[in-house]
XYZ file of C-alpha atoms in Angstrom:
654
model
C -27.171 14.598 42.027
C -28.508 14.699 38.391
C -29.763 17.081 35.756
C -33.139 15.356 35.077
C -34.142 16.699 38.743
C -33.808 20.272 38.262
C -35.068 22.952 35.722
C -32.254 24.715 34.015
C -32.137 28.291 33.198
C -32.468 29.052 29.408
C -28.809 29.623 29.078
C -28.066 25.808 29.985
C -31.293 24.226 29.044
C -30.842 21.058 26.862
C -33.396 21.189 24.057
C -32.298 17.675 22.716
C -31.203 14.581 24.317
C -28.928 11.994 22.828
C -31.125 9.658 20.836
C -30.901 5.980 21.255
C -31.091 4.502 17.515
C -34.010 2.184 17.150
C -32.974 -1.703 16.999
C -31.894 -2.940 13.661
C -32.388 -6.631 12.645
C -29.114 -8.562 12.943
C -29.403 -9.814 9.251
C -29.650 -6.012 8.222
C -26.721 -5.016 10.164
C -24.629 -7.917 9.073
C -25.387 -7.032 5.354
C -24.720 -3.343 5.922
C -21.340 -4.476 7.476
C -20.401 -6.822 4.702
C -21.374 -4.269 2.166
C -19.161 -1.568 3.569
C -16.174 -4.109 3.950
C -16.242 -5.707 0.563
C -18.197 -3.040 -1.692
C -17.178 0.286 -0.306
C -17.279 1.616 -3.854
C -20.821 0.261 -4.476
C -20.027 -1.308 -7.884
C -23.550 -2.423 -8.288
C -24.985 1.053 -8.098
C -24.865 1.334 -12.052
C -27.114 -1.622 -12.196
C -30.024 -0.131 -10.439
C -33.246 0.650 -12.296
C -31.757 -0.667 -15.667
C -33.500 -2.939 -18.035
C -32.090 -6.664 -18.244
C -30.587 -5.981 -21.519
C -28.609 -2.948 -20.312
C -27.542 -4.890 -17.272
C -25.862 -7.517 -19.412
C -24.130 -4.844 -21.361
C -22.832 -3.214 -18.107
C -21.824 -6.643 -16.780
C -19.712 -7.222 -19.769
C -18.224 -3.756 -19.539
C -17.421 -4.336 -15.847
C -15.249 -7.286 -16.665
C -14.107 -6.175 -20.218
C -13.584 -2.490 -19.946
C -12.386 -2.325 -23.579
C -16.102 -2.562 -24.453
C -16.714 0.695 -22.896
C -14.094 2.609 -24.751
C -13.950 0.845 -28.092
C -17.298 2.181 -29.450
C -16.003 5.742 -28.784
C -12.711 5.117 -30.327
C -11.328 7.723 -32.816
C -8.715 8.184 -35.437
C -7.002 10.664 -33.230
C -6.843 8.232 -30.460
C -5.281 5.541 -32.903
C -2.574 8.064 -33.932
C -1.731 8.698 -30.376
C -1.771 5.064 -29.191
C 0.426 4.004 -32.206
C 3.076 6.317 -31.169
C 2.985 5.436 -27.463
C 2.826 1.744 -28.283
C 6.020 1.649 -30.618
C 7.724 3.848 -28.077
C 7.163 1.624 -25.139
C 7.921 -1.456 -27.322
C 11.480 -0.021 -27.845
C 11.877 0.154 -23.946
C 10.036 -3.280 -23.527
C 12.264 -5.302 -25.742
C 15.662 -4.542 -23.940
C 14.077 -4.366 -20.569
C 12.246 -7.744 -21.093
C 15.502 -9.561 -22.015
C 17.354 -7.891 -19.101
C 14.848 -8.666 -16.584
C 14.468 -12.380 -17.653
C 18.113 -12.747 -17.016
C 17.578 -11.138 -13.585
C 15.269 -14.020 -12.811
C 17.709 -16.624 -14.069
C 15.442 -17.363 -16.874
C 16.020 -17.575 -20.727
C 16.167 -14.141 -22.327
C 13.423 -15.188 -24.742
C 10.983 -15.441 -21.902
C 11.240 -11.671 -21.379
C 9.892 -11.021 -24.958
C 7.228 -13.701 -24.609
C 6.088 -11.886 -21.299
C 5.791 -8.703 -23.280
C 3.538 -10.115 -25.932
C 0.715 -12.193 -24.511
C 0.093 -10.380 -21.117
C -0.383 -6.980 -22.533
C -3.105 -8.325 -24.897
C -5.003 -9.707 -21.878
C -4.717 -6.419 -20.091
C -5.746 -4.304 -22.909
C -9.028 -6.262 -22.904
C -9.628 -6.598 -19.113
C -7.653 -3.441 -17.366
C -9.375 -0.196 -16.597
C -5.951 1.901 -16.626
C -5.407 4.099 -19.846
C -1.801 4.427 -19.168
C -0.522 1.338 -17.571
C 2.129 -0.353 -19.852
C 2.247 -4.051 -18.922
C 5.582 -6.110 -18.810
C 8.004 -7.620 -16.435
C 9.568 -5.884 -13.579
C 12.977 -6.056 -11.872
C 11.814 -6.627 -8.338
C 9.469 -9.437 -9.004
C 12.215 -10.860 -11.293
C 14.791 -10.856 -8.579
C 12.368 -12.195 -6.026
C 11.379 -15.041 -8.273
C 15.047 -15.887 -8.915
C 16.012 -15.697 -5.199
C 13.150 -17.867 -3.945
C 13.131 -20.417 -6.717
C 17.015 -20.508 -6.638
C 16.748 -21.727 -3.023
C 15.008 -24.870 -4.005
C 16.361 -25.636 -7.557
C 19.748 -24.770 -9.059
C 19.189 -23.245 -12.515
C 22.446 -24.495 -13.840
C 21.902 -28.099 -12.639
C 18.271 -28.451 -13.414
C 17.218 -25.473 -15.814
C 14.090 -27.384 -17.131
C 12.567 -27.752 -13.706
C 13.495 -24.346 -12.737
C 11.817 -23.047 -15.781
C 8.608 -25.071 -15.117
C 8.426 -23.811 -11.536
C 8.649 -20.139 -12.786
C 5.587 -20.855 -14.830
C 3.876 -22.532 -11.983
C 4.697 -19.635 -9.622
C 3.251 -17.199 -12.209
C 0.086 -19.320 -12.463
C -0.450 -19.346 -8.605
C 0.366 -15.538 -8.610
C -2.400 -14.918 -11.159
C -4.937 -17.288 -9.233
C -4.257 -15.346 -5.999
C -4.468 -11.915 -7.664
C -7.790 -12.890 -9.364
C -9.204 -14.190 -6.145
C -8.479 -11.193 -4.315
C -10.116 -9.201 -7.055
C -13.331 -11.476 -7.244
C -13.568 -11.749 -3.463
C -13.125 -7.963 -3.090
C -10.158 -8.437 -0.932
C -8.021 -5.704 -2.311
C -7.654 -3.965 1.184
C -5.197 -6.792 1.963
C -2.705 -5.004 -0.278
C -3.022 -1.875 1.696
C -1.002 -3.406 4.519
C 1.895 -2.684 2.345
C 2.160 0.982 3.530
C 3.684 3.810 1.488
C 6.789 3.764 3.852
C 7.142 0.024 3.370
C 7.033 0.171 -0.530
C 9.518 3.001 -0.568
C 12.091 1.195 1.512
C 11.467 -2.206 -0.019
C 11.704 -0.750 -3.515
C 14.842 1.145 -2.809
C 16.483 -2.009 -1.110
C 15.480 -4.184 -3.889
C 16.854 -1.719 -6.449
C 20.167 -1.570 -4.596
C 20.433 -5.427 -4.489
C 19.479 -5.525 -8.245
C 22.439 -3.025 -8.898
C 24.800 -5.068 -6.907
C 23.860 -8.183 -8.769
C 24.775 -6.403 -12.100
C 28.432 -6.171 -11.036
C 28.621 -9.760 -12.539
C 27.861 -8.724 -15.895
C 29.656 -5.246 -15.727
C 32.898 -7.046 -14.585
C 32.474 -10.037 -16.769
C 32.591 -12.561 -14.099
C 31.706 -16.268 -14.992
C 30.844 -17.238 -11.332
C 28.901 -15.221 -8.752
C 27.119 -15.648 -5.521
C 23.575 -16.959 -5.421
C 23.096 -14.662 -2.236
C 21.438 -11.309 -2.677
C 22.841 -9.643 0.395
C 25.422 -6.839 0.207
C 28.114 -9.097 2.241
C 27.812 -11.920 -0.089
C 27.916 -9.844 -3.150
C 30.980 -7.963 -2.067
C 32.768 -11.084 -1.008
C 32.088 -12.603 -4.314
C 33.274 -9.439 -6.233
C 36.531 -8.736 -4.407
C 37.604 -12.527 -4.045
C 37.604 -12.592 -7.939
C 39.624 -9.378 -8.727
C 41.996 -11.599 -10.918
C 39.059 -12.363 -13.147
C 37.827 -8.855 -13.609
C 37.669 -7.999 -17.427
C 38.514 -4.482 -18.149
C 36.893 -4.655 -21.748
C 33.621 -5.390 -20.149
C 33.866 -2.724 -17.481
C 34.719 -0.002 -19.778
C 31.942 -0.861 -22.088
C 29.371 -1.328 -19.309
C 30.610 2.174 -17.670
C 30.218 3.942 -21.105
C 26.740 2.669 -21.669
C 25.620 3.334 -18.133
C 26.825 7.035 -18.567
C 24.987 7.245 -21.741
C 21.488 5.851 -20.386
C 21.917 8.018 -17.026
C 22.625 11.089 -19.225
C 19.666 10.572 -21.531
C 17.386 10.076 -18.635
C 18.650 13.301 -16.906
C 18.193 15.267 -20.124
C 14.588 13.882 -20.579
C 13.817 14.749 -16.935
C 15.052 18.244 -17.436
C 13.014 18.680 -20.843
C 9.949 16.526 -20.638
C 9.068 17.032 -24.339
C 12.136 15.126 -25.221
C 10.917 11.943 -23.223
C 11.530 9.875 -26.284
C 15.303 10.196 -25.965
C 15.470 8.329 -22.685
C 12.753 5.817 -23.784
C 14.790 5.000 -27.032
C 18.060 4.895 -25.251
C 18.065 1.191 -23.941
C 17.155 -0.141 -27.433
C 19.776 2.209 -28.947
C 22.251 0.802 -26.582
C 21.412 -2.706 -27.443
C 21.898 -1.816 -31.274
C 25.048 -0.023 -30.732
C 26.465 -2.719 -28.165
C 25.536 -5.511 -30.823
C 27.346 -3.641 -33.742
C 30.374 -3.005 -31.609
C 30.654 -6.678 -30.530
C 29.879 -8.001 -34.004
C 32.275 -5.549 -35.752
C 35.181 -5.980 -33.134
C 34.638 -9.675 -32.252
C 34.570 -8.618 -28.704
C 33.045 -11.895 -27.617
C 36.393 -13.386 -28.275
C 37.967 -10.940 -25.751
C 35.855 -11.809 -22.660
C 32.842 -9.713 -23.439
C 29.849 -12.024 -22.815
C 26.890 -12.069 -25.432
C 23.328 -13.318 -25.095
C 23.835 -16.019 -27.909
C 21.094 -17.492 -29.947
C 17.370 -16.610 -29.299
C 14.798 -18.819 -30.696
C 12.535 -17.435 -33.372
C 8.665 -17.862 -33.174
C 5.746 -16.942 -30.981
C 5.156 -18.213 -27.384
C 4.854 -22.029 -27.116
C 2.210 -23.343 -24.860
C 3.346 -24.167 -21.380
C 0.199 -25.418 -19.520
C 1.630 -29.100 -19.624
C 4.761 -27.731 -17.851
C 3.039 -26.543 -14.834
C 4.184 -28.522 -11.658
C 1.495 -29.462 -9.362
C 3.255 -32.279 -7.297
C 5.336 -32.439 -4.300
C 7.993 -31.499 -3.041
C 8.001 -28.405 -5.314
C 4.383 -27.494 -5.060
C 4.844 -25.618 -1.895
C 7.740 -23.464 -2.987
C 5.775 -22.416 -6.249
C 2.574 -21.446 -4.259
C 4.863 -19.411 -1.627
C 6.686 -17.701 -4.529
C 3.621 -16.977 -6.509
C 1.880 -15.435 -3.512
C 4.667 -13.236 -2.290
C 5.668 -11.991 -5.962
C 1.961 -11.592 -6.890
C 1.325 -9.188 -3.800
C 4.555 -7.113 -4.722
C 3.333 -7.040 -8.159
C -0.101 -5.995 -7.197
C 1.115 -3.196 -5.032
C 3.402 -1.787 -7.582
C 0.851 -2.132 -10.524
C -2.130 -0.649 -8.708
C -0.059 2.155 -7.252
C 1.289 3.117 -10.648
C -2.296 2.883 -12.262
C -3.898 5.201 -9.651
C -0.879 7.618 -9.964
C -1.421 8.229 -13.596
C -5.287 8.135 -13.326
C -5.098 10.949 -10.750
C -3.032 12.903 -13.312
C -5.670 12.507 -15.938
C -8.541 12.798 -13.610
C -10.238 9.460 -14.027
C -10.875 6.609 -11.786
C -9.642 2.988 -11.720
C -11.227 0.152 -9.702
C -8.440 -1.581 -7.736
C -10.494 -4.876 -7.546
C -11.014 -4.795 -11.222
C -7.260 -4.323 -11.762
C -6.563 -7.391 -9.627
C -8.700 -9.539 -11.841
C -7.084 -8.185 -14.812
C -3.401 -8.682 -13.437
C -4.550 -12.224 -12.330
C -6.059 -13.250 -15.623
C -3.102 -12.037 -17.568
C -0.738 -13.979 -15.327
C -2.899 -17.182 -15.471
C -2.870 -16.800 -19.323
C 0.717 -15.879 -19.285
C 1.767 -18.943 -17.352
C 0.054 -21.218 -20.028
C 2.012 -19.404 -22.853
C 5.653 -19.486 -21.502
C 5.418 -16.179 -19.770
C 6.504 -15.200 -16.057
C 5.172 -12.687 -13.760
C 4.076 -9.360 -15.194
C 2.539 -6.121 -13.781
C 2.450 -2.418 -14.695
C 6.066 -1.282 -14.186
C 6.613 2.446 -13.413
C 9.216 3.200 -15.917
C 7.316 1.866 -18.964
C 4.077 3.291 -17.802
C 5.640 6.681 -17.479
C 6.830 6.453 -20.914
C 3.457 5.604 -22.052
C 1.854 8.539 -20.351
C 4.420 10.848 -21.614
C 4.174 9.560 -25.147
C 0.378 10.653 -24.983
C -1.374 7.221 -24.905
C -5.211 7.646 -24.909
C -6.368 4.023 -24.209
C -5.193 0.652 -23.424
C -4.768 -0.103 -27.130
C -1.029 1.118 -26.633
C -0.583 -2.195 -24.975
C -1.734 -4.073 -28.034
C 0.378 -1.926 -30.341
C 3.446 -2.876 -28.173
C 2.547 -6.514 -28.188
C 2.226 -6.337 -32.055
C 5.672 -4.788 -32.028
C 7.030 -7.648 -29.833
C 5.415 -10.288 -32.003
C 7.042 -8.982 -35.015
C 10.382 -9.045 -33.142
C 9.852 -12.482 -32.019
C 8.946 -13.712 -35.546
C 11.650 -11.977 -37.600
C 14.300 -10.104 -35.496
C 15.439 -12.328 -32.675
C 18.540 -13.458 -34.571
C 19.726 -9.758 -34.319
C 20.048 -10.057 -30.568
C 22.711 -12.761 -30.879
C 25.631 -10.330 -30.384
C 24.107 -8.305 -27.793
C 26.540 -7.956 -24.855
C 25.245 -8.876 -21.451
C 27.120 -5.869 -19.979
C 24.679 -3.660 -21.875
C 21.699 -5.538 -20.278
C 23.326 -4.800 -16.893
C 23.746 -1.273 -17.644
C 20.055 -1.096 -18.828
C 18.992 -2.715 -15.437
C 21.181 -0.381 -13.253
C 19.859 2.715 -15.037
C 16.385 1.548 -14.455
C 16.831 0.654 -10.797
C 18.472 3.946 -10.050
C 15.142 5.458 -10.712
C 13.448 3.333 -7.966
C 15.721 4.666 -5.159
C 13.633 7.610 -3.928
C 15.795 9.651 -1.778
C 13.131 12.557 -1.663
C 10.380 10.336 -0.425
C 12.709 8.900 2.367
C 13.616 12.526 3.369
C 10.006 13.619 3.420
C 9.269 10.518 5.653
C 11.867 11.678 8.119
C 10.467 15.148 8.244
C 6.792 14.070 8.669
C 6.686 10.933 10.550
C 9.835 9.548 12.247
C 8.062 5.948 12.718
C 7.326 5.697 8.984
C 11.002 6.516 8.271
C 11.891 3.639 10.657
C 9.568 1.390 8.795
C 11.196 2.434 5.513
C 14.612 2.119 6.669
C 13.885 -1.311 8.296
C 12.694 -2.588 4.918
C 15.754 -1.161 3.320
C 18.304 -2.701 5.584
C 16.497 -6.044 5.711
C 16.657 -6.235 1.948
C 20.253 -5.058 1.401
C 21.800 -6.998 4.382
C 19.483 -9.890 4.564
C 17.279 -10.901 1.728
C 14.380 -9.632 -0.320
C 12.019 -11.831 1.628
C 13.529 -10.858 4.852
C 13.214 -7.107 4.258
C 9.587 -7.593 3.187
C 8.797 -9.652 6.291
C 10.338 -7.025 8.672
C 8.675 -4.191 6.899
C 5.255 -5.873 7.017
C 5.777 -6.900 10.648
C 6.665 -3.309 11.843
C 3.805 -1.821 9.717
C 1.391 -4.246 11.649
C 2.975 -3.520 14.867
C 2.205 0.261 14.342
C -1.338 -0.568 13.490
C -1.611 -2.751 16.599
C -0.090 0.238 18.815
C -2.598 2.565 17.253
C -5.474 0.182 18.406
C -4.027 -0.901 21.733
C -2.692 2.673 22.701
C -5.084 5.162 21.416
C -4.576 8.885 22.394
C -6.450 10.424 25.197
C -6.267 14.184 25.707
C -7.475 16.868 28.109
C -9.684 19.526 26.499
C -9.980 23.043 27.462
C -12.339 25.948 26.635
C -11.292 28.378 23.970
C -11.930 31.808 25.453
C -15.143 33.554 24.584
C -16.568 30.497 22.842
C -18.291 27.165 23.507
C -15.382 25.254 21.724
C -13.409 22.737 23.681
C -9.992 21.665 22.182
C -6.739 19.710 23.159
C -4.810 21.798 25.788
C -1.525 20.798 24.079
C -2.601 22.092 20.714
C -4.206 25.080 22.001
C -2.163 26.249 25.111
C -4.274 29.360 25.508
C -7.434 27.379 26.342
C -8.800 27.624 29.892
C -9.519 24.806 32.413
C -13.024 24.516 33.609
C -12.980 24.702 37.481
C -14.129 21.378 39.064
C -14.365 19.700 35.606
C -11.888 17.368 33.949
C -12.916 16.839 30.272
C -11.216 13.874 28.236
C -11.418 12.880 24.765
C -10.738 9.427 23.477
C -9.641 9.290 19.907
C -10.307 5.708 18.901
C -12.867 2.988 19.084
C -12.975 1.061 22.404
C -12.189 -2.615 21.910
C -10.859 -5.373 24.011
C -7.439 -4.503 22.830
C -7.279 -1.139 24.474
C -9.919 -1.271 27.258
C -7.488 -2.006 30.021
C -5.033 0.682 28.840
C -7.922 3.223 28.762
C -9.290 2.289 32.126
C -5.838 2.790 33.639
C -5.005 5.998 31.478
C -8.441 7.690 32.646
C -7.840 6.795 36.149
C -4.325 8.336 35.951
C -5.801 11.385 34.359
C -8.169 11.833 37.321
C -5.402 11.210 39.876
C -3.029 13.782 38.021
C -5.794 16.266 37.898
C -6.813 16.126 41.577
C -3.106 16.273 42.583
C -2.731 19.380 40.414
C -5.744 21.004 42.053
C -4.669 20.225 45.666
C -1.342 21.659 44.840
C -2.775 24.869 43.495
C -5.602 25.137 45.956
C -8.194 25.335 43.120
C -11.752 24.061 43.251
C -11.854 20.271 43.997
C -12.820 18.009 41.044
C -16.397 17.336 40.834
C -17.092 15.950 37.316
C -15.283 13.923 34.554
C -16.661 14.505 31.108
C -15.911 11.900 28.407
C -16.023 13.262 24.724
C -17.039 10.218 22.916
C -17.410 11.944 19.501
C -14.338 9.842 18.064
C -15.267 6.682 19.406
C -17.023 4.893 16.420
C -17.595 1.685 18.031
C -17.471 -0.158 21.258
C -17.484 -3.901 22.199
C -18.342 -5.636 25.429
C -15.027 -5.272 26.728
C -15.224 -1.574 26.237
C -18.555 -1.510 27.965
C -17.139 -3.394 30.976
C -14.194 -0.654 30.835
C -16.965 2.063 31.169
C -18.650 0.317 33.974
C -15.256 0.236 35.790
C -14.333 3.909 35.119
C -17.783 4.658 36.637
C -17.091 2.780 39.771
C -13.616 4.447 39.885
C -15.289 7.906 39.700
C -18.022 6.689 42.298
C -15.375 5.657 44.781
C -13.743 9.061 44.353
C -16.891 10.955 44.807
C -17.079 12.089 41.186
C -19.774 12.058 38.742
C -19.138 10.649 35.173
C -20.657 12.398 32.254
C -20.845 11.512 28.584
C -20.748 13.916 25.620
C -21.544 13.194 21.885
C -21.569 9.464 21.848
C -22.425 7.919 18.377
C -25.244 5.733 17.400
C -23.503 2.641 17.541
C -22.024 3.354 20.934
C -25.432 4.489 22.241
C -27.180 1.356 20.991
C -24.733 -0.976 22.724
C -24.682 1.192 25.852
C -28.462 0.888 25.920
C -28.642 -2.876 25.461
C -26.264 -3.460 28.168
C -28.114 -1.232 30.682
C -25.072 1.094 31.158
C -27.406 4.119 30.252
C -29.759 3.132 33.121
C -26.666 2.785 35.384
C -25.118 6.159 34.550
C -28.534 8.014 33.869
C -29.870 9.274 30.666
C -29.712 12.768 32.160
C -25.930 12.556 32.215
C -25.614 12.139 28.589
C -25.360 15.322 26.333
C -24.998 15.998 22.674
C -22.034 18.306 22.948
C -19.199 18.987 25.463
C -20.479 22.653 25.721
C -23.807 21.348 26.910
C -22.260 19.033 29.290
C -20.005 21.758 30.847
C -22.934 24.078 31.104
C -25.108 21.558 32.923
C -22.019 20.721 35.326
C -21.308 24.434 36.000
C -25.013 25.089 36.653
C -24.754 22.274 39.449
C -21.622 23.571 40.804
C -22.975 27.186 40.987
C -26.364 26.029 42.405
C -25.471 23.166 44.875
C -22.707 22.831 47.348
C -19.710 20.569 46.549
C -20.579 16.693 46.634
C -20.376 15.397 50.369
C -19.537 11.960 48.936
C -16.525 13.692 47.342
C -15.396 15.243 50.645
C -16.095 11.977 52.564
C -13.828 9.951 49.895
C -11.162 12.511 50.079
C -10.945 12.249 53.845
C -10.945 8.474 53.616
C -7.995 8.832 51.167
C -6.057 11.249 53.445
C -6.491 8.944 56.412
């Protein structure tokens, strides 16, 4: 029984057959696949049909984007960037000092890291709004991972050198991802993973600041909730009320200014200036009251001068090389994910595009250069970038203005930070971290996708009750498990006919669709690979059994045809082809005819090479489900039920 042997009436006649694409040379197919994998944005498009001199200029502009905007720079832009740069510098200075303490590094490194890396990014970065600097999560992660190998109190010099080395490997890793066009690796950190991880890390960072708020001298090296709470409540006799009152007052001030600025965005500068204001007020208060003699801890002396070179301090020998590489790669991935996400968010607001791979190169180079100039890991923090955006920045020159402001601070103003109380730095960190706990995003995940919410909470719980590394591993593992489940267990649905049309849709989504008597229409919503071929074979066989049982129980027309809608099957491998052959055998044993609808070019090419088309018959492959149903209905109306089918049913009954 086949449609090639009969002449259909005009209403079911197939004017077009499914074409088999012409064979492509292997090299050409491989070249196309590699291009789509590594160059989906076709960055070389701009070089086509250009003279050699123009290609050189375009190449320089690609790696040094400032060459693109610098010739068009105007005085209006300069005014805007000056205001934005000075504003973010007022935030960068106190945050830099605070985050360096969070990483168990000398506070001066926070200022060093706000000087050199922003200069490099201004030359190589493609975002107009990203403000470069240190971030709390990467600082915490650096401190936690390096602290497992080296005690910062017992061997501060080695710890410092390992921080530089980890930053160097972060930069190398980031730059390699960019040069090799492997930016899609960062996409394995899903939105749900980042929301949960950031919230967990922010919670852990806030808990760590209880040491500064309560004025404790000794504190746990663990980052989990249980260790921190045990450390806090086992030292109640050492709590200093002076420090606690001062910390709570400044925390209230910082949170209030941020709330006010959020309610009235035109006053963004109030929350931006609040951290520096807190540092100035706190320093004056300690200096005038001599609070350092009454249990309020202060920063102490900060060395004047610009970044000293540190290339000779990098550690490339065992046994510390492995921990530096591991720390560098993990913190580098986190920094990339945050920096690129922030850059893309603000680019979307201003309707321009940033190249993720180009950003990776810029991040990598600024961290490589930073590691050689006494800086530790930097990226594009959201809080600083948001201030930069709200301040009206026009180009990356705002980063240069910020760097110059920090440079002046390093040269002339560092002695003024001697009396800055550590409790103020703790309050600044807590205030910044509260903004990373995105309750609204978690609630949205719960409403939209429960599995994403599980991923989010797994990351959060892993970080808070385990460690930062554990939370990250758990979240990535669950995300990968979900990807594997999508691949290994694709959806298969039954299609029905929407009344008075030739449209066929999922019967669960459209309950009013009609079943087609004698025909089972199935849709597979994923490519067929070795990972899901066995499942699909068993699932299709079960669909057939369930449909036959349903028809027997209702007394309707027995099943004669199984139509597979292959429109969503983008590709198929040899295991998938074997599965199709087994499905055909299952259909033949039951006396059914297997019909294919809407297979794509890649699928048709492989089915043809494997001789499956000859096996099933070209006449049983249709362009649309509607054509396939029309042909099957014509057969059912014109010819008696398949005797093979009746014989098979009799055998099954016996």
